[in-house]
Structures are given as C-alpha cells and as structure tokens.
Coordinates of C-alpha atoms in Angstrom, one line a residue:
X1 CA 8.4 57.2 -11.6
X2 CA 11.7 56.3 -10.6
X3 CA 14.7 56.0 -12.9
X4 CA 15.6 52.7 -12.7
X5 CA 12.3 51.5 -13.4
X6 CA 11.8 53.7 -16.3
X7 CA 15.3 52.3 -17.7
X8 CA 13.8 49.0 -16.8
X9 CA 10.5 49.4 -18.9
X10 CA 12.3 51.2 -22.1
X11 CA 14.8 48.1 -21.7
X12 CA 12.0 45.4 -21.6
X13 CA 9.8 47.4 -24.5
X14 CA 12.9 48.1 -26.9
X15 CA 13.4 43.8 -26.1
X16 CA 10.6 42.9 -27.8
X17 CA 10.5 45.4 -30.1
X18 CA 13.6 43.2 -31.5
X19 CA 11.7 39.3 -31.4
X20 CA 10.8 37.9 -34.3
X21 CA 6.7 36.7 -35.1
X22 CA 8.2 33.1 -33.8
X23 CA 9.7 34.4 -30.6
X24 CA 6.4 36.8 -30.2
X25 CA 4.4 33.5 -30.6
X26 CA 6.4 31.4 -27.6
X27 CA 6.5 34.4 -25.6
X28 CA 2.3 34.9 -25.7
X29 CA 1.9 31.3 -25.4
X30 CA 4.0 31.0 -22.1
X31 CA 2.6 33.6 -20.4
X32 CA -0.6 32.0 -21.1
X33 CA 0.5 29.0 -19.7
X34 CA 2.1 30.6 -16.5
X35 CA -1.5 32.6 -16.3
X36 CA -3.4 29.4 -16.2
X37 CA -0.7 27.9 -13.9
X38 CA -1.0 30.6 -11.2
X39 CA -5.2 30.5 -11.7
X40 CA -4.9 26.9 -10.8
X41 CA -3.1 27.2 -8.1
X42 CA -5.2 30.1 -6.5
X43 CA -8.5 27.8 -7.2
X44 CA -6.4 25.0 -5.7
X45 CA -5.4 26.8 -2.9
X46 CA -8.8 28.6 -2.1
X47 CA -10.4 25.0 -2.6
X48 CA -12.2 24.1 0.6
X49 CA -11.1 20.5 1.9
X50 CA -13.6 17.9 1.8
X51 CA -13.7 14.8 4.7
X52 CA -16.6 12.2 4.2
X53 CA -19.6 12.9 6.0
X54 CA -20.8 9.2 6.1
X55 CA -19.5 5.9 4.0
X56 CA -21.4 2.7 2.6
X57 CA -24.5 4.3 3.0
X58 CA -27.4 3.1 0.9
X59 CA -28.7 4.6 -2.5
X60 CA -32.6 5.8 0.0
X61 CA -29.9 7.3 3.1
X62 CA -27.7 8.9 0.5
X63 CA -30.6 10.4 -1.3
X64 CA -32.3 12.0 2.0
X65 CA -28.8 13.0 3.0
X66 CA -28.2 15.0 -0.3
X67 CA -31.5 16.6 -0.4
X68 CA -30.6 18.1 3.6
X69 CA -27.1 19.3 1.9
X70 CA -29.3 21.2 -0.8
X71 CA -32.4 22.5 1.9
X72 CA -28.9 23.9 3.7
X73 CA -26.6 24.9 1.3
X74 CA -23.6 22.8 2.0
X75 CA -21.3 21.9 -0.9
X76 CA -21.0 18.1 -1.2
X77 CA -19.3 15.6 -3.6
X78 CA -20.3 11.9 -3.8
X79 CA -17.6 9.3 -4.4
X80 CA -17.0 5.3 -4.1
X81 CA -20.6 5.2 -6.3
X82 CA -22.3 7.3 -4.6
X83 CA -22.3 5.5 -1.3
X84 CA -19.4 8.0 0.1
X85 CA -20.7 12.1 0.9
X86 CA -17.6 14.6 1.2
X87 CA -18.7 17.9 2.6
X88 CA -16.1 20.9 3.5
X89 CA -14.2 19.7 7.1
X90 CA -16.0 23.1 8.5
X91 CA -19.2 21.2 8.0
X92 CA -18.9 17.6 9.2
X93 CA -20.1 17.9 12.5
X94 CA -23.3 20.4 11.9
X95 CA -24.3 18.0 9.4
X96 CA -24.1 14.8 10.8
X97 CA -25.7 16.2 14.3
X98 CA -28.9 17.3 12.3
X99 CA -28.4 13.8 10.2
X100 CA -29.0 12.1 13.5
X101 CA -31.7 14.2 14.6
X102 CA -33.6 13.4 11.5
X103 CA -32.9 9.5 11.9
X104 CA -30.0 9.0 9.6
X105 CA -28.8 6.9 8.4
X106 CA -32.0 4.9 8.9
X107 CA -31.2 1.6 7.3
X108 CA -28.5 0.3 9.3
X109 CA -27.7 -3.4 10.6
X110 CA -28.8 -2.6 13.8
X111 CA -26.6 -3.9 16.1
X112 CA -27.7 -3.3 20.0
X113 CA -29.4 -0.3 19.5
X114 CA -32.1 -3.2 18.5
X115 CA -32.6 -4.5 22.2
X116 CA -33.9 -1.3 23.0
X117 CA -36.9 -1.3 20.8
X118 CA -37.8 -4.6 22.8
X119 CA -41.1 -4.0 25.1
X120 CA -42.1 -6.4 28.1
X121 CA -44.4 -7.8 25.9
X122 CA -42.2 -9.7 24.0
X123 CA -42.6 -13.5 23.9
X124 CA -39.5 -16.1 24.2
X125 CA -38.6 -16.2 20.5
X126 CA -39.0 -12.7 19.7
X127 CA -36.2 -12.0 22.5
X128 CA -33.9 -14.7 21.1
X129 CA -34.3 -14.0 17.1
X130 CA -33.9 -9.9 18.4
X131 CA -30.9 -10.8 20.2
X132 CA -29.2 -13.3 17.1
X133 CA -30.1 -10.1 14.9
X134 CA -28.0 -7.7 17.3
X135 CA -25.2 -10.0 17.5
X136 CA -25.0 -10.2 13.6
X137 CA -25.4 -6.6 13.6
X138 CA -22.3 -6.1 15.9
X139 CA -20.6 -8.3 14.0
X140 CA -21.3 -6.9 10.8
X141 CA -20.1 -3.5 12.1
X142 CA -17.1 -4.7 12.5
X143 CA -16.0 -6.5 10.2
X144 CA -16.7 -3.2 7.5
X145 CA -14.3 -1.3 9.9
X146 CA -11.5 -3.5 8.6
X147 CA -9.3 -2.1 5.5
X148 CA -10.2 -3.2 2.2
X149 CA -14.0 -4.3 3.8
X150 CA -16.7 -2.5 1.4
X151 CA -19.9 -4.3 3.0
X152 CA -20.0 -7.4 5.4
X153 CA -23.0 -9.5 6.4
X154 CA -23.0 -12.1 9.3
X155 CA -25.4 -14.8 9.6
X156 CA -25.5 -17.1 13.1
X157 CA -26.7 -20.7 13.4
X158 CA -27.4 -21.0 16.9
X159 CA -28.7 -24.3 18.6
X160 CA -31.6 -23.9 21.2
X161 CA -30.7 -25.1 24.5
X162 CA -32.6 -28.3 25.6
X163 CA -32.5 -31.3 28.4
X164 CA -34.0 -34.0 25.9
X165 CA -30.6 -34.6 23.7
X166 CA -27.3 -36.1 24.8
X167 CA -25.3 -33.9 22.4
X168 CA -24.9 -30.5 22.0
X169 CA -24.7 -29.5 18.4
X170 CA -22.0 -26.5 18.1
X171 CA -23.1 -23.0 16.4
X172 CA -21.9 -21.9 12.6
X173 CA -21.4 -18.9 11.2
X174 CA -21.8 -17.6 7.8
X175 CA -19.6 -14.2 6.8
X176 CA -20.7 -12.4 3.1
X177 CA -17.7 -10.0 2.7
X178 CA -17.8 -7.2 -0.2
X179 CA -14.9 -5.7 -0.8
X180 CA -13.7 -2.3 -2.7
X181 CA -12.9 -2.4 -6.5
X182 CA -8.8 -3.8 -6.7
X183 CA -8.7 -5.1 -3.3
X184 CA -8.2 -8.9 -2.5
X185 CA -8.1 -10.6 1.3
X186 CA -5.2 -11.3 2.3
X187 CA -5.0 -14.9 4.5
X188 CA -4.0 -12.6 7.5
X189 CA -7.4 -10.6 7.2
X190 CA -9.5 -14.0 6.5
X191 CA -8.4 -15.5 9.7
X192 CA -9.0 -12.3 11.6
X193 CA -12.4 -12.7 10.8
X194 CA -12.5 -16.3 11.5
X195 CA -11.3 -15.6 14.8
X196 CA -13.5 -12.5 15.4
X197 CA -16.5 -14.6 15.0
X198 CA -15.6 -17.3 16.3
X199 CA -14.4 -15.7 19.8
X200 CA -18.2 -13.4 19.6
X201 CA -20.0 -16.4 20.2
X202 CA -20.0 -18.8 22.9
X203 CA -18.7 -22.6 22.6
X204 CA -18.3 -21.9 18.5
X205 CA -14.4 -23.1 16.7
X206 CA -12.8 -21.1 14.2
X207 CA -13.3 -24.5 12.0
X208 CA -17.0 -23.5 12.2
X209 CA -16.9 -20.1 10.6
X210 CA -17.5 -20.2 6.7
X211 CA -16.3 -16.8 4.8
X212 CA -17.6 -16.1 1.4
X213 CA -16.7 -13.1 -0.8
X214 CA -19.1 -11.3 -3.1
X215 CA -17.3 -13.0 -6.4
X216 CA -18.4 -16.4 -4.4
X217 CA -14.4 -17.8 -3.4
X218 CA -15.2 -19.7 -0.4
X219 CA -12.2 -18.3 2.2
X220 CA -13.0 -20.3 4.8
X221 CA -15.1 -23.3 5.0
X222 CA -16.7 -25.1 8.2
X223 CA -14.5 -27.8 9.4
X224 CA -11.7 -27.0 6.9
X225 CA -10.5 -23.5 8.4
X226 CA -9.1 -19.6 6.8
X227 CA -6.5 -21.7 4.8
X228 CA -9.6 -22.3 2.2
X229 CA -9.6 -26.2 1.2
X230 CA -7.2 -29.2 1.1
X231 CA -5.7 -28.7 -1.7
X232 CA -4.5 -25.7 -0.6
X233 CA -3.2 -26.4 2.6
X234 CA -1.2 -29.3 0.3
X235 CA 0.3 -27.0 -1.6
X236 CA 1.2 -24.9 1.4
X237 CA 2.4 -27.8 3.3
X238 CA 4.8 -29.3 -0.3
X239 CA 6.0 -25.5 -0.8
X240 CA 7.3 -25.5 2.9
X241 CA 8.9 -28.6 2.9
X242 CA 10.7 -28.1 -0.7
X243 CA 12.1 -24.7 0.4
X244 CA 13.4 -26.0 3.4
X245 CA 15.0 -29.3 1.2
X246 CA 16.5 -27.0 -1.7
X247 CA 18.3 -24.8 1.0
X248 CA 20.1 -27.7 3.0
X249 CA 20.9 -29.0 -0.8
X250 CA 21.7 -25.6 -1.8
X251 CA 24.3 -26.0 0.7
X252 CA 25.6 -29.1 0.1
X253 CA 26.1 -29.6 -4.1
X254 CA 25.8 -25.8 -4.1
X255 CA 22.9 -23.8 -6.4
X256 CA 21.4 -25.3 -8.9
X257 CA 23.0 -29.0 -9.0
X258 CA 19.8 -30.5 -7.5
X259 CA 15.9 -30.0 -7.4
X260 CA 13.0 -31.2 -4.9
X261 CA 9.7 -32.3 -5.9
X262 CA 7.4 -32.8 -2.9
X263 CA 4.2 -34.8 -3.0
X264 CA 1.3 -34.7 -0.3
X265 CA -1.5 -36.5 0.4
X266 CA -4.5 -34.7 2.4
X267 CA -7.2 -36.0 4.0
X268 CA -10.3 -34.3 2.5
X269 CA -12.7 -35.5 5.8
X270 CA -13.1 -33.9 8.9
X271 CA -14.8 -36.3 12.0
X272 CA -15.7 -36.2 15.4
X273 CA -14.4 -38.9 17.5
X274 CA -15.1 -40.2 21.4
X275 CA -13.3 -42.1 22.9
X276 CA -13.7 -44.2 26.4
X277 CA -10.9 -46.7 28.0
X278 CA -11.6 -48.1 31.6
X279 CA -8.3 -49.2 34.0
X280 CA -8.2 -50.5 37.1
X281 CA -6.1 -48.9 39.9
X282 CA -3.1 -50.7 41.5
X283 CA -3.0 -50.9 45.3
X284 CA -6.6 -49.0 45.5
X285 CA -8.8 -49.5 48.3
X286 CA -12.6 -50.4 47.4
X287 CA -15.1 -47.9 47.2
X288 CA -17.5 -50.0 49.3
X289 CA -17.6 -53.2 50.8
X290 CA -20.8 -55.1 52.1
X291 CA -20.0 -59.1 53.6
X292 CA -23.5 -60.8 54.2
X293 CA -22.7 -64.3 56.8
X294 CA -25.5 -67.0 57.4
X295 CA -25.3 -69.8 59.9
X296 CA -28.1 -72.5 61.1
X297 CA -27.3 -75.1 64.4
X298 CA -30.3 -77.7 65.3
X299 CA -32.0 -81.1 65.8
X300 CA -35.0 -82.7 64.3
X301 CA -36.0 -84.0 61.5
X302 CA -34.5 -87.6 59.3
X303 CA -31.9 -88.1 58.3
X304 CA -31.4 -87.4 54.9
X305 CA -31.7 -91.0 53.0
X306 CA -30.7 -92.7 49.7
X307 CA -33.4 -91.4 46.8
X308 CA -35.3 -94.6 45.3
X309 CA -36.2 -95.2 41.9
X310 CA -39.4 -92.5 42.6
X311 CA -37.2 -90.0 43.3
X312 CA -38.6 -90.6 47.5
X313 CA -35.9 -90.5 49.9
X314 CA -35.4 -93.9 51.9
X315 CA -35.0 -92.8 55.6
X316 CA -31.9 -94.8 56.9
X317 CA -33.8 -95.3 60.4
X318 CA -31.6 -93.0 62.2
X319 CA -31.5 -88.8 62.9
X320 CA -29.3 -86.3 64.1
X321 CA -27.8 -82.6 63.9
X322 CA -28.3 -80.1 61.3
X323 CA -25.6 -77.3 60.7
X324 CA -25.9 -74.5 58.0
X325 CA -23.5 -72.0 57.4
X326 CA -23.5 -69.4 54.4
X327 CA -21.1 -66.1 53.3
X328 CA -22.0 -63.9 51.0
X329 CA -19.4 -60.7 49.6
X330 CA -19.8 -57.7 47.9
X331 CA -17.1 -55.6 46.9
X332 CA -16.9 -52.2 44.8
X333 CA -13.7 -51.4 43.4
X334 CA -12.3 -47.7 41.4
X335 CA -11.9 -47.7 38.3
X336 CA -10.7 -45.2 36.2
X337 CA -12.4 -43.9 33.2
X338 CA -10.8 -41.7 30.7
X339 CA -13.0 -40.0 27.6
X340 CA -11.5 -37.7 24.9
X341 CA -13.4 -35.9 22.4
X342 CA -11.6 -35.6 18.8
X343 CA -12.1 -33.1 16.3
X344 CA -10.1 -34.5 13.2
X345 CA -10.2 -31.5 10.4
X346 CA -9.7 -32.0 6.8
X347 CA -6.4 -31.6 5.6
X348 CA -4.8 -34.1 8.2
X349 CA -1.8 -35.6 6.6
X350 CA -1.8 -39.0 5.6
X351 CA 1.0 -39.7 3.3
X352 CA 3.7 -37.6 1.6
X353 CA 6.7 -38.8 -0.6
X354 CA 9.9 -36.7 -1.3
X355 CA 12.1 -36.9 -4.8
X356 CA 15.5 -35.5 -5.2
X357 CA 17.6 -35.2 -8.6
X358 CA 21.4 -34.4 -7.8
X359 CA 23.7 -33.5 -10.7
X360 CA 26.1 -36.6 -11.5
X361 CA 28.7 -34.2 -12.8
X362 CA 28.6 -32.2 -9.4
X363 CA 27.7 -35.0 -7.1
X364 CA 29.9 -37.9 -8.2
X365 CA 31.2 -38.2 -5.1
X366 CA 28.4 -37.1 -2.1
X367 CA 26.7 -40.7 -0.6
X368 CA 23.0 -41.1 -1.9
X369 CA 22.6 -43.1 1.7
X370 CA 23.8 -39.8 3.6
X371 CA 22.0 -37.3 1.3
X372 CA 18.7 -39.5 1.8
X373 CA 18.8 -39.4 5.2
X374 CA 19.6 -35.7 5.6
X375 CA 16.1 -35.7 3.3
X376 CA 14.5 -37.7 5.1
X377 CA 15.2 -36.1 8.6
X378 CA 14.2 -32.7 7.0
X379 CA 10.9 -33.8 5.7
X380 CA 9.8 -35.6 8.5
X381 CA 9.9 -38.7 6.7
X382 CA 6.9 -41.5 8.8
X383 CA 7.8 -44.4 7.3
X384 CA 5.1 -46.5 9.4
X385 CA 2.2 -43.7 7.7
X386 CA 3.8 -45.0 4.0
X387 CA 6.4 -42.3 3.6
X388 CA 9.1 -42.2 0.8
X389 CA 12.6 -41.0 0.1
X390 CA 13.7 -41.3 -3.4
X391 CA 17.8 -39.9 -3.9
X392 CA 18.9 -40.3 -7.7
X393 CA 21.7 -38.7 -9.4
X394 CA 21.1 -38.2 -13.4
X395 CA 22.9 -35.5 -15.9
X396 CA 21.2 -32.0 -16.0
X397 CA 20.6 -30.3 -18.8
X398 CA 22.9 -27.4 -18.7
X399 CA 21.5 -25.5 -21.6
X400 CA 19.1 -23.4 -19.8
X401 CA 21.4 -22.7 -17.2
X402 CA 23.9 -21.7 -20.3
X403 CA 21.1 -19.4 -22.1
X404 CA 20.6 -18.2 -18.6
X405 CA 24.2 -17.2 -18.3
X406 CA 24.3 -16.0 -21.3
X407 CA 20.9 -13.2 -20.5
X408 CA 22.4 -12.2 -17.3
X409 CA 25.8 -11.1 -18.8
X410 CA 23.8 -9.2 -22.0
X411 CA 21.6 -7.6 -19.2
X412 CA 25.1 -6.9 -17.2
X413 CA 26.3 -5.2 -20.4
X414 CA 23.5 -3.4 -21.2
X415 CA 23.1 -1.7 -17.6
X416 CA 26.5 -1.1 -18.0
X417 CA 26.0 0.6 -21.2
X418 CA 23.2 2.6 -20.1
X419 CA 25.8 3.6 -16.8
X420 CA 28.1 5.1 -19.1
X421 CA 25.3 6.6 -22.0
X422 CA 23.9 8.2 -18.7
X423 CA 27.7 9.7 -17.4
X424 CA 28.5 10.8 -21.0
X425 CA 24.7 12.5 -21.3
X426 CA 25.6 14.5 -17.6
X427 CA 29.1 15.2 -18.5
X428 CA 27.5 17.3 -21.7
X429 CA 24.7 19.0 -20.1
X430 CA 28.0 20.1 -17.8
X431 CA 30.2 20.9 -20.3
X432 CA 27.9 22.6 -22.0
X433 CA 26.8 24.6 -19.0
X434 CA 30.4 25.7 -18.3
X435 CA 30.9 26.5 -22.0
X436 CA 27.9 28.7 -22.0
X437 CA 28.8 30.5 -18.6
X438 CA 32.3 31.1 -20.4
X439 CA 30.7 32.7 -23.3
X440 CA 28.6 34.7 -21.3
X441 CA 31.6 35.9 -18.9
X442 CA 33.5 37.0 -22.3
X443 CA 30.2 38.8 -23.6
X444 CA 29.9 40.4 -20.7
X445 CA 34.1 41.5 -20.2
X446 CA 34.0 42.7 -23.9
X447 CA 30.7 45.0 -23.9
X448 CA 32.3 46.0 -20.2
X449 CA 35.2 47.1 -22.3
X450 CA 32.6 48.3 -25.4
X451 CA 30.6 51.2 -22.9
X452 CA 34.4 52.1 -21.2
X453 CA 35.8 52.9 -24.8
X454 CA 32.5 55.1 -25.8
X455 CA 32.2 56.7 -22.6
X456 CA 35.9 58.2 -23.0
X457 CA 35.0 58.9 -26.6
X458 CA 31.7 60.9 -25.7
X459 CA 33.8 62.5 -23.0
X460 CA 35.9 64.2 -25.2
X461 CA 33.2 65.5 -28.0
X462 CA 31.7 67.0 -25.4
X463 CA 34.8 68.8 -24.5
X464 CA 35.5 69.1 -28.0
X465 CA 31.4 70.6 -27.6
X466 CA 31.6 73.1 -25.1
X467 CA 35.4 74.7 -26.7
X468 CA 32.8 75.1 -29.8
X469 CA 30.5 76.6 -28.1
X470 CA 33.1 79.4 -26.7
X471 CA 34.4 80.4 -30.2
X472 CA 33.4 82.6 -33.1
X473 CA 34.3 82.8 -36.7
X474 CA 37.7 85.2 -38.0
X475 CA 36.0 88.2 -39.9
X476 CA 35.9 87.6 -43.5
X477 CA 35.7 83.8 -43.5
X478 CA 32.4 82.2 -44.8
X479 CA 30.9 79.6 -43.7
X480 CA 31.0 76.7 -46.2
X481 CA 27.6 75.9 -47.7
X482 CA 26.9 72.4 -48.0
X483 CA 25.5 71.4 -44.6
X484 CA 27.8 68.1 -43.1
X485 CA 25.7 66.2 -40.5
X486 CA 27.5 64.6 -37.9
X487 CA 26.3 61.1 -37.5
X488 CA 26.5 59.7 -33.7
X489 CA 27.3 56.2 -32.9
X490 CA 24.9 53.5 -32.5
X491 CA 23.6 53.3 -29.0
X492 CA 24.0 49.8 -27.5
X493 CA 20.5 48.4 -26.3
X494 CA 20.9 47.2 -23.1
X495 CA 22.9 51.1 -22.6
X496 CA 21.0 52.6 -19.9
X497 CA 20.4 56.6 -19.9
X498 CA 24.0 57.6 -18.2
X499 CA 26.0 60.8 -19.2
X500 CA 27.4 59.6 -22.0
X501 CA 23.7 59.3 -23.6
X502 CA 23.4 62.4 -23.1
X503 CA 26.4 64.0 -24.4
X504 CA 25.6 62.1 -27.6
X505 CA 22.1 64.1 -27.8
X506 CA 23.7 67.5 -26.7
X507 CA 25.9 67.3 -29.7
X508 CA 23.5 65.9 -32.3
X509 CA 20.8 68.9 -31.1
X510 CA 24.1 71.5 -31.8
X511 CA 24.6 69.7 -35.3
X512 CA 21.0 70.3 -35.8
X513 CA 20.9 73.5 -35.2
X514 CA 24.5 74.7 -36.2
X515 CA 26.0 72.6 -39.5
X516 CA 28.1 75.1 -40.7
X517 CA 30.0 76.2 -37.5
X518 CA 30.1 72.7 -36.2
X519 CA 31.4 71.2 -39.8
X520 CA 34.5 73.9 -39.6
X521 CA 35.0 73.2 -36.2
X522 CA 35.0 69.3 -36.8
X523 CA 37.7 70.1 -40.0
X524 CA 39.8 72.2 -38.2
X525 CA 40.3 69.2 -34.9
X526 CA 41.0 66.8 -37.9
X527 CA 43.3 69.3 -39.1
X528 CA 45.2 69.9 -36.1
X529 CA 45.1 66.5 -35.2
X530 CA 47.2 65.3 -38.6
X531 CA 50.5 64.9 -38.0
X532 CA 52.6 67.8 -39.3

C-alpha cells in the first residue's frame, strides 16, 4: 500500500481515536444520513419514468386495463382516483396497441366512429338520433382536451326540418363540464366553449348554448350568454365605468379627494322582434300597367223621359242618338319592403345613474358644472333613456387616510429595519468567516514553525546518536548504575512519518537497549555544553 495512504489512514484512525462519545454520536449519525441520502438518490435515479397510458377512463376500462398490466408484467401506478394509468415511457406504445386490439377503452362517447356501426337497414330516425349522438360525442371529446376539463358531456336540441311551420325554431345546447379538484373556469374558457358549440352546429347563437358545471353554477345561460346572468354583466358594466371615472378624477383633484359610485339598471328579458315598414319609391316607373276603354255610338230606342209617380218613365214623344263611352285603369306600383329580425338579449341597458363626492378642502375651487360634464361625457350619460349625473362636494373623513398613513410609514420602518437586521446578520457570518480563516492561517504558520524547530532538534540527536555510537568508555571508568531513560518529545498528530519520526525511534531503541552508555554520553554533552 502506498505511503501516503497509509499516513492517510493512521491520520484518520488516530482522529477518532481522540472524539469524545458526543462527537462519536454526530459523526455515526451523519454518515447514516449521507448513506440514506446517496440510497435515495440511486433508487431515484434507477427509477424508471412513468407517462400515463390513458386518462378519465372509467372505474370497468381501468379495471380490464390493470388486469392486462398484471397478465404482462408491466409496472403501473394509478393516479387522479384511479381514472389515470402511468406505466414506464418504454411501455406506452406496446400497451396501448394491445389495449386497442382488445377493444379498449370500450366505454367511450363515441363520437363518429358511431356512423360506422350504421347498416342500410336503418330507418330515418335511427340515422338522425345516431348522427345527434356522434355530434355530442365529438363535441364532448373536445371539450375534455381543454386544461382544467376533467369530464364534459354535450347534449343537442335539434329541430326537425318541416314545410308545415312559418318559423324555424333555432337549436340549444346543453354543456355538463367536470372539472379537476382546485380548478375553476375562467370567463375566457366558458366562452370558448360557447363558441365551440355554437360554431359545430348549424344556424345555432352562442346565446343559445347553456354551460353547467358539476357543483351546478350556471356559466352560461340561453339567451343571456358566457358572462353568466344580469347581474353580473351589471356589475361588470358599473366596475368599468367607475374605473374609467376615478382615473379622469384621479387626474384632476388628484388620489383620493373623490370617489364614484355607479348604478345600473339591466334588462333581465331577452325577445325576438320583426319588424316590417313599406315605402313608396320616388320617380319609380310602375311595375305594370293595364288601361281597359269602352265606347258605344247608335240609334233606336226613346228617348229617355221624366219618371212618374210609378216609377214608369214618361216618353217625351221624341228619339234620337245614343253615345257610351267608358275607361277603365289599372296600375301597379314598387314598393319597398324592409323586415328586420331582432334578437334583444338580457342584460340590455336601460338606465344607469352616476354619483360623484369631491373633497371640499381639495376642490374648493374646480366648477361642479365642468366636473359634471366631464362625468357625464365619460359615462355615456342618455339623458332621453333617464340618465343621471349627480356632482357634490362634502368634507371627507381624513382619519382613515391618516391611520393609513400612519401603517404605511410603520411598514416603511419595519422593512427598513429588517434591511439593516439582514446587512448586520451578513456582515457577521463575514466577519466571522474572515476571523476564522485568520486563526486558521496563524495555526497553520505557528505548527509550520512547531515541525521546523523539532526537525532541527531531531537532527542534531541523531548526530549527537551516531558520535555515540562511534565511542567507547576510558579503561577504569564504571558505568553508573541507576538506569536514566531518555524521554522523547511528544509527536504532533497530524506529524506524518518523515525523518525526523524516525530519528526519534532510532534513539529511543539505543536508550532501550544502552542506559548506561547513553546516560554518560548525554551528561558529558550537558557538560561540555555549560559555559566554562
């Protein structure tokens, strides 16, 4: 084994050797927790990654899906309540072909696939109710494709087609929509439905789509539209029209010296409505034009006389001509003829009136006339439909706006404060880095120092060593004989085994085995070594 990772290993095993039960403790307990960290992150990494298989799939499909996962083996997780299967991505498409060739998922809406189960036999309404079922189908598809869309259902009121009514009745629709645990419709998504519907069928409004959702909120109602009712298209129509008065005001007595109440009235009635108006053309020639003329020339006959008192005319005793002439015209003339078809939808406006409060103190010297008809102008104040303006300057109440104040600037101060806890707490963790890398650069110089001063040390006993070695007693001279053991300096611990380790065990192994010669060699250095 190589040196330095003996040194290494002697170094690491003489380190704990020196921790304390507490330090023993932390150190088993971390190494613990970086063992189950690392068999995480292998069983993490080695994880296979799942993709669903198929979503919103009934509890029967789910069921006969699962038990082909088990015939072939294939790991699978179920989510979303079961109606989601994850299998490993390797798997996805093996699966789902053999899925299909065992005829799943087999309760599905249908869609088209359902005009192809049709046979020639089919009678008239089996073809149309088949055909309304594949159109809901479609519909239904699509709708679950959108985010947020858990299950949809689509139901379609279609009229039959006949030549024995004068009016056509238009087709509804009827959208159920389920969505996913935490997740609302927004307005955007409502009338993207609306719209879906309404442009998948023929001659059928978006104000004739209704859209339900599965905690029974009506979204969209028939003749009303996405925005939901009339009161909320009110709301939506007096939140417009107050933002856009506060901001002129904002402008004009600056923020927060006035305030704008709005008040609308909706119609809560939707109609249809013809209308016909007939005018006649100027300067237009007739369309047709028959003149019938009759004339009679001849002689014979009396005279016509005087009647008598039996009605019997008198004959005046004399004849003469007879002349007849008639005219008859008959004359066609254009006209025009104009018909309009109305749809009136609830939430038609019919009367809205605007208040405004300015501050007296702020406002003492702004016009009410001028400010009322800036208002009215940015309303879209009707004053034939009943319209008001009211302008009005009172005394606000300033104390809110004071305790308002007043929470801003302690909010101001406390963010500050936390600013400057959060400098002071960085500028210590600094400090106290820079302090400890000083330490540790001292530490570090002075042990430098520590091993330079015991390796000249060492260096000399062992010359000191080897001069001992070389010489021998005078003849006569005992050795003394109480043993002296020559003690070596403490080793440091982090010391590795250099030359000066072992020049320290070369002269405790001639100690050991030489007292007396090295005891007389030792007093004889001190000797020579004392000043004379």
């Amino acid at each position: 084994m190589p040196t330095q990772v003996t040194s290494a290993l002697r170094r690491f095993g003489n380190t704990l050797r020196e921790f304390t039960i507490a330090q023993r403790t932390v150190a088993i307990i971390g190494v613990a927790v970086l063992a189950l960290g690392i068999a995480a992150l292998v069983m993490w990494a080695t994880k296979p990654s799942y993709t669903p298989l198929y979503s919103g799939l009934s509890a029967t499909d789910a069921s006969s899906i699962v038990d082909q996962l088990n015939t072939d083996g294939v790991p699978y997780e179920l989510t979303n309540g079961g109606a989601t299967i994850m299998v490993p991505q390797q798997s996805v498409y093996d699966e789902r072909l053999k899925a299909a060739a065992a005829g799943l998922p087999s309760s599905s809406t249908g869609g088209y696939s359902l005009l192809d189960k049709m046979g020639v036999t089919a009678s008239e309404f089996q073809q149309s109710v088949t055909y309304k079922r594949a159109l809901e189908g479609e519909l239904a598809n699509t709708i679950q494709a959108m985010k947020g869309v858990k299950a949809a259902s689509v139901r379609l009121a279609i009229p039959e087609e006949t030549v024995f009514v004068s009016q056509k009745a238009d087709p509804t629709a009827s959208v159920f929509v389920d969505t996913k645990n935490g997740v609302t419709l927004s307005s955007d998504q409502v009338q993207a439905i609306v719209h879906l519907t309404s442009a998948s069928i023929e001659g059928m409004a978006p104000t004739d789509v209704a859209v339900i959702d599965a905690k029974g909120i009506v979204l969209s109602a028939v003749g009303v539209g996405a925005t939901g009712s009339a009161d909320n298209q009110a709301s939506d129509y007096e939140t417009r029209v107050r933002g856009s008065v506060q901001a002129m005001l904002d402008k004009v007595v600056g923020p927060g010296n006035a305030t704008v109440v709005v008040a609308a009235d909706m119609s809560f009635e939707s109609a249809q409505r013809t209308e016909e108006s007939f005018t006649s053309p100027t300067d237009a020639p007739a369309l047709n034009e028959a003149v019938k003329t009759e004339s009679y020339t001849g002689t014979g006959g009396g005279a016509a006389g005087v009647l008598g008192p039996d009605n019997i005319a008198v004959p005046n005793g004399a004849g003469g001509n007879g002349t007849f002439t008639s005219a008859d015209t008959t004359r066609n003339n254009a006209v025009n003829k104009v018909t309009e078809n109305r749809t009136i939808p609830a939430g038609a406006l019919t009367r809205q009136t605007v208040s405004v409060a300015l501050n007296k103190e702020v406002a003492g010297d702004i016009n009410v006339a001028d400010v009322t008809s800036l208002v009215s102008s940015a309303a879209g104040i009707d004053t034939k439909r009943g319209d008001a303006v009211t302008v009005e300057m009172v005394s606000f109440n300033s104390a809110g706006a004071k305790a308002a104040a007043q929470a801003l600037a302690e909010a101001e101060q406390s963010a500050a404060a936390d600013r400057m806890a959060e400098i002071i707490r960085i500028g210590i963790i600094v400090a106290g880095a820079l302090v400890t890398f000083v330490l540790g650069l001292v530490l570090y110089a002075r042990r430098s120092r520590r091993q330079t001063r015991e390796a000249i040390e060492l260096g000399e006993l062992n010359e000191e060593r080897m001069a001992l070695e070389g010489m021998t007693l005078p003849i006569g001279i005992e050795a003394p004989t109480i043993p002296m053991l020559l003690t070596p300096p403490p080793a440091p611990r982090d010391l590795e085994p250099s030359d000066a380790n072992r020049r320290r065990e070369d002269i405790d192994a001639m100690a050991a085995r030489d007292p007396q010669k090295t005891a007389d060699f030792l007093r004889g250095l001190m000797d020579d070594r004392q000043p004379a």
